Each structure stands twice: as C-alpha cells, then as structure tokens.
PDB file of C-alpha atoms in Angstrom:
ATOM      1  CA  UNK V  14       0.000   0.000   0.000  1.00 92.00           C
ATOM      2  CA  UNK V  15       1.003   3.696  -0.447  1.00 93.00           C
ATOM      3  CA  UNK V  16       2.938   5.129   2.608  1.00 96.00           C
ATOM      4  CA  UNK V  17       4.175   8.420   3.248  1.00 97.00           C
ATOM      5  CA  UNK V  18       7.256   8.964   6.224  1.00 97.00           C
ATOM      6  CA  UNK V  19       8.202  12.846   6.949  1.00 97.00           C
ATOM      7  CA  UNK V  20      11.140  13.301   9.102  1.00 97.00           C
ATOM      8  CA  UNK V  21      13.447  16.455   9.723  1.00 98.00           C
ATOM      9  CA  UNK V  22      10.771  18.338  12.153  1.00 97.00           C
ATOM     10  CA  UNK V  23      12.334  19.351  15.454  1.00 98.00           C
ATOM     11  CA  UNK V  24      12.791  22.743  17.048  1.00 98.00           C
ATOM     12  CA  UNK V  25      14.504  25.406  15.514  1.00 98.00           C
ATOM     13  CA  UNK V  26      15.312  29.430  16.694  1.00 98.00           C
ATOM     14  CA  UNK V  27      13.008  32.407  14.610  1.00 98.00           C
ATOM     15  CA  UNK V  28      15.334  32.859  11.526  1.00 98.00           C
ATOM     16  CA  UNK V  29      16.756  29.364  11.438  1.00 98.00           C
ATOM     17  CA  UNK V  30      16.233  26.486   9.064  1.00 98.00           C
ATOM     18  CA  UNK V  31      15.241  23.139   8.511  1.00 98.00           C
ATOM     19  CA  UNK V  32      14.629  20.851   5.786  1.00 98.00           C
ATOM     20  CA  UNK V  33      11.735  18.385   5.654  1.00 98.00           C
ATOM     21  CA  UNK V  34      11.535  15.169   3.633  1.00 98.00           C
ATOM     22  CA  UNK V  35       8.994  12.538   3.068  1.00 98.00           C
ATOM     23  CA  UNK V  36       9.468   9.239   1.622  1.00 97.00           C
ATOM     24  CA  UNK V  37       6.917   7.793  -0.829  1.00 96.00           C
ATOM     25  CA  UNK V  38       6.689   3.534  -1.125  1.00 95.00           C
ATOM     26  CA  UNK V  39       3.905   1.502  -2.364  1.00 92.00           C
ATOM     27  CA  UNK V  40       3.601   4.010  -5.546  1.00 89.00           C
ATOM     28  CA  UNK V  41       4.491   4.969  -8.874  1.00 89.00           C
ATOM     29  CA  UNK V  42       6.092   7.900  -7.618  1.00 89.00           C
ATOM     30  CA  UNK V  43       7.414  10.131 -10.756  1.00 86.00           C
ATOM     31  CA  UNK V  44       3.175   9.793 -11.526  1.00 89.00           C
ATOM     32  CA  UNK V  45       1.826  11.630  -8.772  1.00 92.00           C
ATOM     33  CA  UNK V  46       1.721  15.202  -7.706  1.00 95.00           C
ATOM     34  CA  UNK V  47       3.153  15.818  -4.445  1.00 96.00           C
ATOM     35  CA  UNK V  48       2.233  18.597  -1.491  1.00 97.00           C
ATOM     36  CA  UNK V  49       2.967  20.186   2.108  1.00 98.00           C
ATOM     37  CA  UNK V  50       0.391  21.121   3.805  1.00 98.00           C
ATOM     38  CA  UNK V  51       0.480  21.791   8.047  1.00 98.00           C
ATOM     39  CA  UNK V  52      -1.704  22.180  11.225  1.00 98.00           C
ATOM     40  CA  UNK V  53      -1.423  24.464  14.062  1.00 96.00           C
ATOM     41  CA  UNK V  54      -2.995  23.590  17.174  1.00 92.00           C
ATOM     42  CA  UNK V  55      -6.732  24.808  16.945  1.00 94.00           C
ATOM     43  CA  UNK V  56      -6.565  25.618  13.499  1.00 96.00           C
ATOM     44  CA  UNK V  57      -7.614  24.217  10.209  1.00 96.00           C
ATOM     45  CA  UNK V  58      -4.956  21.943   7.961  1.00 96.00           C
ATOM     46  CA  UNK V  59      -3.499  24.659   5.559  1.00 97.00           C
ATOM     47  CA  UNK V  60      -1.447  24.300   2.097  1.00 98.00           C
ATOM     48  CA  UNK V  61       1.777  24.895   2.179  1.00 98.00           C
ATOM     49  CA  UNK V  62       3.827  23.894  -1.010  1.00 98.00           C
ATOM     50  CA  UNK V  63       2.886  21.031  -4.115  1.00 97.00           C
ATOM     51  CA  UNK V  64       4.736  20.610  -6.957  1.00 96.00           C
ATOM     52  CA  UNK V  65       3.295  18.692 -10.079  1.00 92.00           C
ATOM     53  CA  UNK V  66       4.787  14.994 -11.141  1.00 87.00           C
ATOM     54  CA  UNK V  67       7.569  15.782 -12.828  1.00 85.00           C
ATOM     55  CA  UNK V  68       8.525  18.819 -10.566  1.00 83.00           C
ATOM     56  CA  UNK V  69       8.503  21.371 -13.410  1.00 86.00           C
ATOM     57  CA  UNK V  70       5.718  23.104 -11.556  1.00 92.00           C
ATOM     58  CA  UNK V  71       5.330  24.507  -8.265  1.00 95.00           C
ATOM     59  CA  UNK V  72       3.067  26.749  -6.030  1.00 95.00           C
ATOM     60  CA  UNK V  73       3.013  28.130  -2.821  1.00 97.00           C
ATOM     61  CA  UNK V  74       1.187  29.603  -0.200  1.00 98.00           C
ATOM     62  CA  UNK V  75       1.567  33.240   0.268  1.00 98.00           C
ATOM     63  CA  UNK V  76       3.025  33.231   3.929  1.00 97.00           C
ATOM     64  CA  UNK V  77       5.920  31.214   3.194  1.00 98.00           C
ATOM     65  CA  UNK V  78       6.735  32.308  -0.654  1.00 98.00           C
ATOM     66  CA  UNK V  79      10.461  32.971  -1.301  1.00 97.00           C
ATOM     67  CA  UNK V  80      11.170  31.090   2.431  1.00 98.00           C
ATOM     68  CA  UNK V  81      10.172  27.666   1.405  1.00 98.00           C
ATOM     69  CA  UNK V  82      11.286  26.224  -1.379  1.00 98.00           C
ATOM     70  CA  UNK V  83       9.470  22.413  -2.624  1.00 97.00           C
ATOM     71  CA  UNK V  84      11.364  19.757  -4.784  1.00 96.00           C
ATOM     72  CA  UNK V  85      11.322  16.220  -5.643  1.00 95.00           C
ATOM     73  CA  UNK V  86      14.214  13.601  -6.508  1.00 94.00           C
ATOM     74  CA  UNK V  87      12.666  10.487  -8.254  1.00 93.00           C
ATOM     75  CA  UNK V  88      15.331   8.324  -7.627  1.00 94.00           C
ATOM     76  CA  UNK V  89      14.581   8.559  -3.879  1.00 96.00           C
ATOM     77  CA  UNK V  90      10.917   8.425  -3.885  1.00 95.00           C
ATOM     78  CA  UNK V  91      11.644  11.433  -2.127  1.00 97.00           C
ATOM     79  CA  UNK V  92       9.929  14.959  -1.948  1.00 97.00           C
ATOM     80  CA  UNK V  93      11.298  17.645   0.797  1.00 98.00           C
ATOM     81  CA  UNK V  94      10.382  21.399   2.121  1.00 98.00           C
ATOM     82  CA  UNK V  95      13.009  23.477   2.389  1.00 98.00           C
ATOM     83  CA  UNK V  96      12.489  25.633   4.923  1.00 98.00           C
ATOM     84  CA  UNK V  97      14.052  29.577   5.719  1.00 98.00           C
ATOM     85  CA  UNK V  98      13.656  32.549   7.681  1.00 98.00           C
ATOM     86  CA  UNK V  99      11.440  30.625  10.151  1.00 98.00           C
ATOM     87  CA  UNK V 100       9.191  32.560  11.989  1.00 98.00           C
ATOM     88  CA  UNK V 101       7.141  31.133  15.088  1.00 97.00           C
ATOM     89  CA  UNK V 102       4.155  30.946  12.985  1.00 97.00           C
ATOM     90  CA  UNK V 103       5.192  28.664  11.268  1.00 98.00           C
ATOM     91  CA  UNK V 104       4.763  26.259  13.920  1.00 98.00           C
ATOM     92  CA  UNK V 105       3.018  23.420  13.401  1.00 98.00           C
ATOM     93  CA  UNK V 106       2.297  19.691  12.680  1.00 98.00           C
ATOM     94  CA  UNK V 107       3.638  19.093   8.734  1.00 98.00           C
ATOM     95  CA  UNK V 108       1.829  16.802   6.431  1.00 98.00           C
ATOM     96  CA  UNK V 109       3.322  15.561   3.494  1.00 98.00           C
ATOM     97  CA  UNK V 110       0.389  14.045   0.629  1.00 97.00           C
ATOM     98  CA  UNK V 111       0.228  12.602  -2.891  1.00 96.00           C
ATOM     99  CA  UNK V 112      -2.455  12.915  -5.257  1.00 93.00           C
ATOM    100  CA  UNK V 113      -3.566  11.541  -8.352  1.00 88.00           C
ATOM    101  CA  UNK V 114      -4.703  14.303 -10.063  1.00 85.00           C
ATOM    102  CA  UNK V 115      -2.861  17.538 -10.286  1.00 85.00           C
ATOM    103  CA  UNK V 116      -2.608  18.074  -6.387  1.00 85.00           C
ATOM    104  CA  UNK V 117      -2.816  21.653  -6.114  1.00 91.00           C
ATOM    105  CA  UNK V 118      -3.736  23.503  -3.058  1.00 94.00           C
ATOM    106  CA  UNK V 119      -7.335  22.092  -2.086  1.00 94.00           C
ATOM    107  CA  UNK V 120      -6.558  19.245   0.816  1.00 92.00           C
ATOM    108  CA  UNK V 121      -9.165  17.099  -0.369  1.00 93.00           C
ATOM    109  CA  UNK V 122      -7.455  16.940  -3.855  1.00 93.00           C
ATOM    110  CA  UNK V 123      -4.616  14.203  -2.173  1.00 96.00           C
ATOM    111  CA  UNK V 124      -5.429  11.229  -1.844  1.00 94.00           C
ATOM    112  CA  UNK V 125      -2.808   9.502   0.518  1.00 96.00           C
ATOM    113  CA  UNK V 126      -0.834  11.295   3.992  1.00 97.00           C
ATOM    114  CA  UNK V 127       1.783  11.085   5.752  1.00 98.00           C
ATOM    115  CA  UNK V 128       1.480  11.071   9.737  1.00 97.00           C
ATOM    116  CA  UNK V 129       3.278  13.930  10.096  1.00 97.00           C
ATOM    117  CA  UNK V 130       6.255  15.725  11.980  1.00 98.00           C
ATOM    118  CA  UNK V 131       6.026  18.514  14.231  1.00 98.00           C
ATOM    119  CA  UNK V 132       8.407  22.026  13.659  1.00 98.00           C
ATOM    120  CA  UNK V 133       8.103  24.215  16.307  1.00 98.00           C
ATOM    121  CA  UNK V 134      10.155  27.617  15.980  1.00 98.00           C
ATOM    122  CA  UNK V 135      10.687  29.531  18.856  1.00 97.00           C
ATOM    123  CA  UNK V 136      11.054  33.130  19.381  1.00 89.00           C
TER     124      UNK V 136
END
C-alpha cells in the first residue's frame, strides 16, 4: 500500500532552518503530484507547497513564498520542504500528501498522507 514517512521536524530558533523530507513507497512515484500542507494547534490543515509529477511546476502559499522552497528527486521516492527565515508561525504539525490528479492547493485533492512531523520555531 502507499505510505508516506516525513522526518526532519524538530525545534529550531526564529530565523533558522530546517529541511523536511517525506518518503513515498507503495507508488508509482514520478506519476503523482506531491504537497505540504500543516496544522497548528486549533486551526484548520493549511497548504503549504505542491509541486506537479515531474517537478517542473510549483506553487506556494503566500506566507511562506520565497522562504520555502518544494522539490522532488525520483530516484529517492523522495519529496522535501526546504524551509528559511522561520518565523514562530510557522509552527506546526507538517503533512506531506500525494495525489492523483494535479494536487494543487485544495486538501481534499490528495489522496494519501503522511502522519506527520512537528516544527516548532521559537522566538
């Protein structure tokens, strides 16, 4: 079956930065559109980054344009979030997904997640 693993979440200082990655298994990954989407506590799951399945296109929300940067190696089955400038609110539970379609922003668009890894940047 399709699994997702995140890992590189941990704390971090305001200004710092760390890079996420998630593993894909169980898929053809070079045919699926991959994106980052995170949860604070008490708020709803927001998009982050995606970037289409061959990487040529990207998107991102507008709080973390020119800070995070999205890419994807197929060899790896790998897709990571680059992550700069952090600023507290950016804390939060991260999410990597997959979809089948053209993933895009909408969080209903992916079909399978990851469980997750929490960055917490303090101030």
């Amino acid at each position: 079956q399709v699994q997702l693993v995140e890992s590189g979440g941990g704390l971090v200082q305001a200004g710092g930065s760390l890079r996420l990655s998630c593993a894909a298994s169980g898929l053809t990954f070079s045919r699926y559109a991959m994106g980052w989407f995170r949860q604070a506590p008490g708020a709803e799951r927001e998009f982050v980054a995606a970037t289409s399945w061959r990487g040529e296109a990207t998107n991102y929300a507008d709080s973390v344009k020119g800070r995070f940067t999205i890419s994807r190696d197929g060899a790896k089955n790998t897709v990571y979030l680059q992550m700069s400038s952090l600023k507290s609110e950016d804390t939060a539970v991260y999410y990597c997904a997959t979809s089948v379609g053209p993933g895009g922003s909408n969080w209903y668009a992916y079909n399978y997640w990851g469980q997750g890894t929490q960055v917490t940047v303090s101030s």
